[in-house]
Short mmCIF file of C-alpha atoms in Angstrom, two decimals:
data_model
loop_
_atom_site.label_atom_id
_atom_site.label_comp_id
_atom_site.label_asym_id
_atom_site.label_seq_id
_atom_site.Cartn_x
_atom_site.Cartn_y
_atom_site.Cartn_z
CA UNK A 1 -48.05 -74.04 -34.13
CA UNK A 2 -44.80 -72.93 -35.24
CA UNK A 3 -43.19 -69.92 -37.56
CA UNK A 4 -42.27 -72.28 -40.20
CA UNK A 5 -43.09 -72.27 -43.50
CA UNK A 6 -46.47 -74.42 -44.28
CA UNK A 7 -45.25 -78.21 -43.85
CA UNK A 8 -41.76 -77.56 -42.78
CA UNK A 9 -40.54 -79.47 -39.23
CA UNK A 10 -37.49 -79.10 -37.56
CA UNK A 11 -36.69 -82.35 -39.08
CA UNK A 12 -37.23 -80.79 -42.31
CA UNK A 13 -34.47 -78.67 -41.97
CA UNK A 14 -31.45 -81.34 -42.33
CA UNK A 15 -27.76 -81.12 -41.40
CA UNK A 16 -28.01 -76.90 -42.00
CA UNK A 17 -25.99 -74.25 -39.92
CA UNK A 18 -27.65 -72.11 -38.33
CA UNK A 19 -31.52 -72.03 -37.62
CA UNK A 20 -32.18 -69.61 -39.95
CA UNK A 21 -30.69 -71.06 -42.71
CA UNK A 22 -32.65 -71.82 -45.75
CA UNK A 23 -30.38 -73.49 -47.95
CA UNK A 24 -27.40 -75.96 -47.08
CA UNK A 25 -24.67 -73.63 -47.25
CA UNK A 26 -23.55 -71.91 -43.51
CA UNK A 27 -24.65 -68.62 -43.58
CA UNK A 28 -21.69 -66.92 -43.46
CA UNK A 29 -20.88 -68.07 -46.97
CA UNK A 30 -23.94 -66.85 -48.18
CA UNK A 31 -23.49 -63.30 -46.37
CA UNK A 32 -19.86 -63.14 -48.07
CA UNK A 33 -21.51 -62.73 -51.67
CA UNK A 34 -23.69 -59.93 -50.47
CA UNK A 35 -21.13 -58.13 -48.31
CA UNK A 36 -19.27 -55.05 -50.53
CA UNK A 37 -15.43 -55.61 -50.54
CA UNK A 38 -13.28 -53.13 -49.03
CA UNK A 39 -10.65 -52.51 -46.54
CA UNK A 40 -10.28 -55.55 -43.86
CA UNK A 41 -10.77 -52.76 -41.07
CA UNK A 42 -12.23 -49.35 -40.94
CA UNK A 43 -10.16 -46.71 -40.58
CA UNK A 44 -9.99 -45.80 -36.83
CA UNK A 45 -13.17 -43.57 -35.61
CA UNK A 46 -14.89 -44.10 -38.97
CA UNK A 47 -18.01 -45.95 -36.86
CA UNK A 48 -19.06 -49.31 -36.73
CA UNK A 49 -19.14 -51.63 -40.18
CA UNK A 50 -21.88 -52.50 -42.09
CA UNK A 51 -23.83 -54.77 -40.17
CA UNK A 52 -27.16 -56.03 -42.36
CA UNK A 53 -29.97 -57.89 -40.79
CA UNK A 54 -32.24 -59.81 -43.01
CA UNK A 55 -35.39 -61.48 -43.29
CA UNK A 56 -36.50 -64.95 -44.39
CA UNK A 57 -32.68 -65.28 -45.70
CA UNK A 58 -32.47 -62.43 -47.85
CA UNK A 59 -29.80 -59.39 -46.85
CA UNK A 60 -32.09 -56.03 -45.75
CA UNK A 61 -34.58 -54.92 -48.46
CA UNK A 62 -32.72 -51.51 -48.27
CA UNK A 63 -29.36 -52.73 -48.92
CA UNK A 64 -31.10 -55.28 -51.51
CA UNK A 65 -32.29 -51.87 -52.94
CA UNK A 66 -28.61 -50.44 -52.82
CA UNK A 67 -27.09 -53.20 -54.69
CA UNK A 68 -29.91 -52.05 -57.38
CA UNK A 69 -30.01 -48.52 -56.82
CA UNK A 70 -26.58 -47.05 -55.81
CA UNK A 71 -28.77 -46.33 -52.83
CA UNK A 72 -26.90 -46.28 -49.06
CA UNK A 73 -28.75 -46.78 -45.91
CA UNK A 74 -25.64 -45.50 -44.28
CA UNK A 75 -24.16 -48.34 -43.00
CA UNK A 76 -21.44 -48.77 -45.12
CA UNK A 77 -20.63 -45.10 -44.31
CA UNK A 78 -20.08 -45.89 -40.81
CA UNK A 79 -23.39 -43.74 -39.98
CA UNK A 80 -25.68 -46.03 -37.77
CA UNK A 81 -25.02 -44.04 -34.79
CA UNK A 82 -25.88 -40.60 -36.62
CA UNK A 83 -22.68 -39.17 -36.67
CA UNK A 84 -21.12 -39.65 -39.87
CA UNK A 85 -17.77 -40.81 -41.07
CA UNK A 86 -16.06 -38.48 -39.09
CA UNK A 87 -17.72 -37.70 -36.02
CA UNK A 88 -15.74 -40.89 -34.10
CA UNK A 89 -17.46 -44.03 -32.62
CA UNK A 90 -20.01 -44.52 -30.27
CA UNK A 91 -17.12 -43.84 -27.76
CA UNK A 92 -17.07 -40.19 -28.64
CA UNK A 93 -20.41 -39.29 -28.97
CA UNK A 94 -20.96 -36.23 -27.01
CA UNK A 95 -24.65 -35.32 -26.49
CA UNK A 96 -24.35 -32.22 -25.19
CA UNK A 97 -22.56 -30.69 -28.53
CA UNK A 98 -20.45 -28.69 -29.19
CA UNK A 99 -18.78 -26.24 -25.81
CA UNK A 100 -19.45 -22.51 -26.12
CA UNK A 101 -16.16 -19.92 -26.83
CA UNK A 102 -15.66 -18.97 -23.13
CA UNK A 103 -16.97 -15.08 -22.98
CA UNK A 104 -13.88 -13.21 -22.00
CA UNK A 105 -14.99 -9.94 -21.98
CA UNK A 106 -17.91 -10.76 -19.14
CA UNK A 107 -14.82 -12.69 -17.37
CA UNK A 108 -12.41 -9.38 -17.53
CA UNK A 109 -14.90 -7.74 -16.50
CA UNK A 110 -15.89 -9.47 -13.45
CA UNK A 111 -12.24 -10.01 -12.52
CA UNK A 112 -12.10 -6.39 -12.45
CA UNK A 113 -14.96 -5.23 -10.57
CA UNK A 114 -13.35 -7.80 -8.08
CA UNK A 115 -10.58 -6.38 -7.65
CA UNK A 116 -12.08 -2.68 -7.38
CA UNK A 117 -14.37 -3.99 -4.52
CA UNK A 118 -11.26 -5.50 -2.40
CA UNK A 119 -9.13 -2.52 -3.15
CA UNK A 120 -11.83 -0.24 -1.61
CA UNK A 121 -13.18 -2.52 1.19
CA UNK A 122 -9.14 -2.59 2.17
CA UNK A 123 -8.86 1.20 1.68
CA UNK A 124 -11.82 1.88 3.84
CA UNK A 125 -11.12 -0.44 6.57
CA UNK A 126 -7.30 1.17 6.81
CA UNK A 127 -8.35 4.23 7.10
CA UNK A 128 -10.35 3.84 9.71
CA UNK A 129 -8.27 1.43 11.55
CA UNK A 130 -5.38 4.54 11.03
CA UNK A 131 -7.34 7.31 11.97
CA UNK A 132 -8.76 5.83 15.48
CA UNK A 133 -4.80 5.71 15.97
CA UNK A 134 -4.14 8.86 16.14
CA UNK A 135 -3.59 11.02 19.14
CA UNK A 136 -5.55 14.01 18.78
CA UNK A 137 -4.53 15.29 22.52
CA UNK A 138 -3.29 18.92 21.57
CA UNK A 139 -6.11 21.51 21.83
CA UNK A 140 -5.13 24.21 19.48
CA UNK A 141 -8.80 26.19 20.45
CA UNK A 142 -6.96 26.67 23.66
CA UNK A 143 -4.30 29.27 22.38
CA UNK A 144 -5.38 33.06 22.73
CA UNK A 145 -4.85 36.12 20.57
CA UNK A 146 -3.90 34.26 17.88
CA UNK A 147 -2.70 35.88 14.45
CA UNK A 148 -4.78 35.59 11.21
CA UNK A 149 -4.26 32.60 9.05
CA UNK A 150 -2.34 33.08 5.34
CA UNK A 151 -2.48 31.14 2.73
CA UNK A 152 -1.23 27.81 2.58
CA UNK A 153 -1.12 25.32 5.57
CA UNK A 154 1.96 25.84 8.30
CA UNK A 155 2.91 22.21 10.70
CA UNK A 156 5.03 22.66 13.42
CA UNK A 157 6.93 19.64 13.88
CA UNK A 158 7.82 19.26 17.48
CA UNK A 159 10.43 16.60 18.67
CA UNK A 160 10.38 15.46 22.19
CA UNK A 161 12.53 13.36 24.48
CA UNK A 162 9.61 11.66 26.19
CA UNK A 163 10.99 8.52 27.29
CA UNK A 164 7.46 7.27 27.97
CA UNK A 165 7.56 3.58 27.52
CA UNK A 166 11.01 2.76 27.47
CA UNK A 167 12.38 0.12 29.48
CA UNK A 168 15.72 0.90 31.26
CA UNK A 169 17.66 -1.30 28.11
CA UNK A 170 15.86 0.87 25.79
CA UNK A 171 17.14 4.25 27.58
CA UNK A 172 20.40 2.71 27.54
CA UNK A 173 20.85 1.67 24.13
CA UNK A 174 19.04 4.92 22.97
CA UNK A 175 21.74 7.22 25.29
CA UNK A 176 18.63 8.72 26.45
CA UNK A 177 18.99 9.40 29.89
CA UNK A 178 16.67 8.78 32.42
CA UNK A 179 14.91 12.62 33.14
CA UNK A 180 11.46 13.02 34.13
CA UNK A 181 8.98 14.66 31.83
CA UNK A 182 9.59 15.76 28.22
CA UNK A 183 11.67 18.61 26.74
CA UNK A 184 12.02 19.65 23.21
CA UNK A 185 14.90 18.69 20.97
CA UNK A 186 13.89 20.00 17.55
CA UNK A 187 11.01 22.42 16.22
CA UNK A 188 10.30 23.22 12.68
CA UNK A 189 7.88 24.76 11.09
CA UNK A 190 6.43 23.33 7.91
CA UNK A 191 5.13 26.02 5.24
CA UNK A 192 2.85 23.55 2.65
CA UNK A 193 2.46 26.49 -0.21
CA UNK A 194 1.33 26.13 -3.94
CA UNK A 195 4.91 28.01 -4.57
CA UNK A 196 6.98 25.17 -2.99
CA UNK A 197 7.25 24.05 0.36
CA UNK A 198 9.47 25.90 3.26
CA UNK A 199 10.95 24.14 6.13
CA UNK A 200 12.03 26.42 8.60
CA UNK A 201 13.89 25.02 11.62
CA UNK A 202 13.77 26.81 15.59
CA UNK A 203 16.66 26.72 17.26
CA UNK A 204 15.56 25.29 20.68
CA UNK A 205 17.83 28.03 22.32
CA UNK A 206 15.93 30.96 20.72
CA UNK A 207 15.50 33.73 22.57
CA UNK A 208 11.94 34.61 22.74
CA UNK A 209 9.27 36.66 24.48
CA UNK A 210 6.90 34.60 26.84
CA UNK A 211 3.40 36.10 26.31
CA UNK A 212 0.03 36.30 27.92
CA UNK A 213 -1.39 32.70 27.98
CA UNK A 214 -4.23 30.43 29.88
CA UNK A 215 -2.64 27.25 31.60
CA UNK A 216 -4.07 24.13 29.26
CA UNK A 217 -4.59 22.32 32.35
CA UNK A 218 -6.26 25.24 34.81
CA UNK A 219 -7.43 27.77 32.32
CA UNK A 220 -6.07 30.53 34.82
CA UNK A 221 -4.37 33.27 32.88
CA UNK A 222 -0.62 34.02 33.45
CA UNK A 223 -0.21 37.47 32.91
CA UNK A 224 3.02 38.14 30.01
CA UNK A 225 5.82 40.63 31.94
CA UNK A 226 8.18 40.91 29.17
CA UNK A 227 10.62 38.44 30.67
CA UNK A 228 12.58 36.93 27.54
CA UNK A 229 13.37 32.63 28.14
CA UNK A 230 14.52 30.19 25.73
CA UNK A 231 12.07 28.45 23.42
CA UNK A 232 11.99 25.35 24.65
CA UNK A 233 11.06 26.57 27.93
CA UNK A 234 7.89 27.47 26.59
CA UNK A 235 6.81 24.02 26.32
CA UNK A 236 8.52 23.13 29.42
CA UNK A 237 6.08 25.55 31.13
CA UNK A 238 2.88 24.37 29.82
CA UNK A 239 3.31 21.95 26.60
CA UNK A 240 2.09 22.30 23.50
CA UNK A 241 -0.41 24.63 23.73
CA UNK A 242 2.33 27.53 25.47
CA UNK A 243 4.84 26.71 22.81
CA UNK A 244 2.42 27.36 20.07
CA UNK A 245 1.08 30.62 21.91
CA UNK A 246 5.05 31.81 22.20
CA UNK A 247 5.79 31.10 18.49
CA UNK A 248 2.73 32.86 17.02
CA UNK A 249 3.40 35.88 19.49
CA UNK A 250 7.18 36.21 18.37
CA UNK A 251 6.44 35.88 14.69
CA UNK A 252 3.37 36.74 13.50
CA UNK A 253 2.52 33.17 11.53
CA UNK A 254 -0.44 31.26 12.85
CA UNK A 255 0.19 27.34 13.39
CA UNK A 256 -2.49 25.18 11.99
CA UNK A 257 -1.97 21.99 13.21
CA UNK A 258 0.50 20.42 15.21
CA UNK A 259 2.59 17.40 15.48
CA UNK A 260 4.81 15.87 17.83
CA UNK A 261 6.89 12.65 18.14
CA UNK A 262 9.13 11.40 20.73
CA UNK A 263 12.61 9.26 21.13
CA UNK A 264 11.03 5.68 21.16
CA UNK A 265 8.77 6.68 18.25
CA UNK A 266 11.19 8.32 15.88
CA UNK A 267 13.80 5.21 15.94
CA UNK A 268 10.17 2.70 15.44
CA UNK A 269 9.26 4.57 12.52
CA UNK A 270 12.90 4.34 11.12
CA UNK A 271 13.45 0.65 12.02
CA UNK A 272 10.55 -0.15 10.24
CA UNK A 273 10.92 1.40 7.15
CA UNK A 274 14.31 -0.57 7.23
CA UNK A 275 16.44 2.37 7.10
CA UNK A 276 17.05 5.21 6.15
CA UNK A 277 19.53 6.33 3.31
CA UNK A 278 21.40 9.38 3.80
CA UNK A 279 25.31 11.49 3.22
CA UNK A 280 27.23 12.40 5.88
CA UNK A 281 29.78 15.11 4.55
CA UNK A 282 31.71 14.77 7.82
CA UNK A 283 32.71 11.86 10.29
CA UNK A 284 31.82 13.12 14.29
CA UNK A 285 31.51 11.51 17.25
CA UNK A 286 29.43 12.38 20.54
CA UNK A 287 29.82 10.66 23.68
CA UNK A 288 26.08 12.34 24.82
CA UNK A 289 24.13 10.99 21.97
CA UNK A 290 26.27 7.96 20.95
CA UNK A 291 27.01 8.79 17.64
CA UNK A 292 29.87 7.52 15.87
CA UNK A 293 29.94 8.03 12.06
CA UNK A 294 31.83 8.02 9.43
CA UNK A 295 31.39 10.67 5.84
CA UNK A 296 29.69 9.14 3.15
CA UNK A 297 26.39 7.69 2.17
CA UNK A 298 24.79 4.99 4.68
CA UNK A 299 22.23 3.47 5.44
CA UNK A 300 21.15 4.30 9.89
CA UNK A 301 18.72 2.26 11.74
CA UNK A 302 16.48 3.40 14.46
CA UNK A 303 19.33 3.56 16.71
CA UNK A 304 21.82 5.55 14.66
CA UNK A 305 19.10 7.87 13.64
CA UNK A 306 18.55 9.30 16.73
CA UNK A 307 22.42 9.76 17.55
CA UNK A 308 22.56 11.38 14.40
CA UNK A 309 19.24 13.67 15.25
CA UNK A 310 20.49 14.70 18.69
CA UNK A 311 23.75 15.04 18.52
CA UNK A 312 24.97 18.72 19.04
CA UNK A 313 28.05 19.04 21.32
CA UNK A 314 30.24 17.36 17.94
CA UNK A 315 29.65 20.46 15.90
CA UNK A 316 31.44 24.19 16.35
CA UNK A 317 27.66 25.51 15.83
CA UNK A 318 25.97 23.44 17.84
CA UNK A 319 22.37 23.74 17.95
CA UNK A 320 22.72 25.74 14.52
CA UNK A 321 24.32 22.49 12.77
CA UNK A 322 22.02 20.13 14.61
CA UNK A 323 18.97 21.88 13.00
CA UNK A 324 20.31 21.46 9.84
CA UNK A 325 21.21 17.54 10.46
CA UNK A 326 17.72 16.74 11.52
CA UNK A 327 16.01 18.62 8.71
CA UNK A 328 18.19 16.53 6.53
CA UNK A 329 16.84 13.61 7.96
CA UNK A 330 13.61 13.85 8.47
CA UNK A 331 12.96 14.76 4.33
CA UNK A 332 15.37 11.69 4.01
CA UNK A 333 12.50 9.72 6.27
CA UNK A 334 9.70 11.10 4.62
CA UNK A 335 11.17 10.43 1.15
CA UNK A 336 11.58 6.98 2.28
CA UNK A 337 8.10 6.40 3.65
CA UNK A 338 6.37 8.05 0.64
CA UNK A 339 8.42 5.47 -1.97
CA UNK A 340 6.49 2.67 -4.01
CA UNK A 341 8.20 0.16 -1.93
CA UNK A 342 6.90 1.15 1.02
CA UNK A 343 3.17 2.24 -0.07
CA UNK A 344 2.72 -0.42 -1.84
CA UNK A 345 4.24 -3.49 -0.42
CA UNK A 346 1.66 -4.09 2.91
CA UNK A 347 4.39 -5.58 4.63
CA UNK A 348 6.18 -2.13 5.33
CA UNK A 349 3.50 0.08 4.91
CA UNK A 350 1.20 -1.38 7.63
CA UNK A 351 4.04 -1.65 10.35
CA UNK A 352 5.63 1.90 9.78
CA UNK A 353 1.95 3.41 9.58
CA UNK A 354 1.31 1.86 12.98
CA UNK A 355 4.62 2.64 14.21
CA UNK A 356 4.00 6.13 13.03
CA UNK A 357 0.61 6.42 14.51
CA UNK A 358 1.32 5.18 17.73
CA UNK A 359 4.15 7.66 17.99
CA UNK A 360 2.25 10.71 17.14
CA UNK A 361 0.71 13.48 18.74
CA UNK A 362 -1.11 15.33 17.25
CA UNK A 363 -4.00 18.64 17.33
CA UNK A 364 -7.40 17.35 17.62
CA UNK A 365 -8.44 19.45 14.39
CA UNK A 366 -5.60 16.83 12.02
CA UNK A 367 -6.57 14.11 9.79
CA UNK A 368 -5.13 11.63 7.78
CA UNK A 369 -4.95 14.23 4.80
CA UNK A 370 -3.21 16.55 6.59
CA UNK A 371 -0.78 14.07 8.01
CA UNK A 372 -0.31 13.00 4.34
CA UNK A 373 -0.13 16.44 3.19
CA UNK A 374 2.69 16.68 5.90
CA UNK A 375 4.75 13.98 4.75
CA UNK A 376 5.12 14.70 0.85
CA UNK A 377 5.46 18.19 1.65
CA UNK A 378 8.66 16.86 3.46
CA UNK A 379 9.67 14.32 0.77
CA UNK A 380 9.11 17.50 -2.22
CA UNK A 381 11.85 19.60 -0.06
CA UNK A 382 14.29 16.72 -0.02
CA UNK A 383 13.93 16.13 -3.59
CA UNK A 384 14.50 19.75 -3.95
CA UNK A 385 11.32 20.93 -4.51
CA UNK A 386 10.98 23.29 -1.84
CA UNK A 387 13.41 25.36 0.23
CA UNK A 388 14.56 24.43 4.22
CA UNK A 389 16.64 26.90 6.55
CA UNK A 390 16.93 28.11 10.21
CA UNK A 391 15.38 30.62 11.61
CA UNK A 392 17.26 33.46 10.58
CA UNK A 393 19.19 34.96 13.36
CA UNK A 394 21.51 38.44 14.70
CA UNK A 395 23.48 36.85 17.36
CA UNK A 396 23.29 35.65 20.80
CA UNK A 397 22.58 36.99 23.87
CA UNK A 398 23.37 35.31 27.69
CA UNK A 399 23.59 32.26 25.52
CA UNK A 400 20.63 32.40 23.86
CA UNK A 401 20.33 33.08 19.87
CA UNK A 402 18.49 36.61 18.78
CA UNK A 403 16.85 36.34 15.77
CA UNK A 404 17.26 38.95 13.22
CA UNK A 405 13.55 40.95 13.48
CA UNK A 406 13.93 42.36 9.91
CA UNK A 407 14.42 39.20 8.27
CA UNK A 408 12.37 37.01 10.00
CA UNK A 409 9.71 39.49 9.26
CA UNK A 410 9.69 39.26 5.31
CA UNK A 411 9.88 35.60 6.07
CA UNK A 412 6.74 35.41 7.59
CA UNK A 413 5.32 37.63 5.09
CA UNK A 414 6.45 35.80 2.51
CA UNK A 415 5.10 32.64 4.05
CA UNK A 416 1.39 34.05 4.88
CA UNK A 417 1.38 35.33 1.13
CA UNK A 418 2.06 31.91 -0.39
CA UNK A 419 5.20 33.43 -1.85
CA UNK A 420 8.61 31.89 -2.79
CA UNK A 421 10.86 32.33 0.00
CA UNK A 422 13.52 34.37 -0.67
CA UNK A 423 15.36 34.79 2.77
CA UNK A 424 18.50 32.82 3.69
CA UNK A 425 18.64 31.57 7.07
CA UNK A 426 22.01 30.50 9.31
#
């Protein structure tokens, strides 16, 4: 059997086109007459053209219908493919439809919950890592008879010449010297008050009173006779502890925490900080120190720094004027430490806090608060917040400075009463 019509052959069909055919034109000529005129092309991404099938030789019933009807199926409208006339060929069909508006509140708010986790894992994990660096090796609970504690916090700032650690080159450079043990260059005592801040320098040939103490090392008890040394003898004697117990028995102010830093340390901290800015009203030189400036405002590295901390045999007043230099500088420091580009650029913070820390000696009651507390307290009385002086003193005896008794008295009161200091010192 075939699919023709009843009694047609394949011979039947003639000299045709096309085996559908069923008349003796070629098809295309008889598609022309039921194909709609319009533009030669569609317009680009308007879909594919109309594209009628038929059946027995007649165009599709539906578009036979449309020619009657007005009716379209859609394919003269480009729509076979379901997207309409402008939804773009089969090219850019896109399944998935249309992409979401990206959320940007959620994203903010990830982003900053983010953030807030690194900033505290990092804040947790420095201090830490800062506070197993410092040396807690003084032992304040040590000190006998001590005087009640005012208000406000008082620091005394202890500066050593330990050389520990320094290589011969270092000493050298430094103008150090080469002594055994450690003496004290500079002592201050820091006053951190809610009515400004008082640093109050000690003269490290002060004539003082050595008292009653107990030996930090043998806890014997060494009997006070009245016999009058210098105050850096004190910690000569016995260290920290003995230099605390002779300050608090000469004044009447109780020390709450301590803090010491030696040569090596001091020029560290200053090197990496890269600098420190400061005015020098007058050029000096000392042979003993190695300092050699000139007056204005410069910049000194570690190096200079400590010429310029030490150096006492350049000035008329001596001790008096060196007192006064390193109060100067060690506000200047502290200003520089505390400033946004150091705190918050990791590259100097991180290497002057461990430079810092590893220098530092410190009571075993301080902690990284305090130590903080400490170092704005210094940067407030270089900005001239606060109020710094020596000791205020009567004259000298035997070579050794006598403090006046009267005036040092209303200091300390003044001091254990939170009040605004009102004394002048030398």
């Amino acid at each position: 059997m075939n699919d023709w019509p009843e009694g047609w052959s394949d011979r039947d069909r003639g000299n045709r086109y096309g085996s559908g055919s069923a008349g003796a034109q070629p098809e295309s000529a008889r598609v022309m007459r039921q194909v709609r005129r319009g533009p030669t092309a569609p317009p680009q991404g308007a879909g594919v053209p109309q594209q009628p099938s038929y059946v027995n030789g007649q165009g599709h019933g539906d578009y036979t219908n449309a020619r009657q009807t007005g009716y379209d199926s859609g394919y003269s409208s480009g729509q076979v493919y379901g997207g309409g006339g402008d939804s773009g060929g089969p090219g850019d069909f896109d399944a998935r439809g249309p992409r979401p508006a990206p959320n940007w509140r959620r994203r903010i708010k990830w982003t900053a919950i983010s953030l807030v986790t690194v900033l505290v894992v990092t804040s947790v994990a420095t201090y830490f890592w800062a506070d197993g660096k410092l040396k807690r090796e003084v032992d304040l609970s040590k000190v006998i008879d001590r005087p009640e504690g005012g208000d406000g916090t008082n620091y005394l700032i202890v500066g050593s010449d330990s050389r520990d650690g320094m290589s011969a080159e270092e000493k050298k450079k430094l103008h150090t010297g080469s002594a055994e043990g450690k003496r004290t260059d500079s002592m201050m005592i820091l006053h951190v008050g809610s009515n400004g801040d008082t640093l109050v320098s000690l003269p490290r040939d002060s004539d003082v009173e050595l008292p009653t103490f107990v030996g930090s090392e043998s806890g014997k008890t060494y009997k006070g006779t009245g016999r009058h040394i210098k105050l850096n003898a004190a910690y000569a004697t016995d260290g920290p502890e003995l230099l605390v117990r002779t300050i608090e028995f000469n004044t009447g102010l109780r020390i709450d925490h301590y803090v010491e830093i030696g040569f090596a340390g001091f020029a560290s901290i200053v090197d990496a900080v890269g600098g420190v800015e400061i005015t020098i009203d007058k050029a000096f030189k000392d042979k003993y120190s190695g300092a050699d400036f000139q007056a204005g405002k410069q910049k000194l590295n570690g190096e200079e720094a400590l010429a310029f901390v030490r150096t006492r045999h350049a000035f008329a007043a001596s001790d008096l004027q060196r007192t006064k230099n390193q109060q100067k500088f060690l506000a200047a420091l502290a200003h520089e430490v505390a400033t946004p580009g150091t705190v918050l650029n990791p590259f100097k913070l991180y290497p002057t806090m461990s430079a810092g820390l590893d220098s530092l000696i410190v009571d075993k009651d301080m902690g990284l608060y305090d130590l903080g507390s400490m170092f704005f307290a210094m940067k407030g009385v270089n900005g001239g917040d606060g109020t710094s002086l020596n000791m205020p003193i009567s004259g000298s005896t035997g070579g050794n400075l006598v403090w006046d008794k009267a005036k040092v008295k209303q200091l300390v009161n003044e001091l254990n009463n939170d009040e605004k200091v009102t004394v002048s010192g030398n």
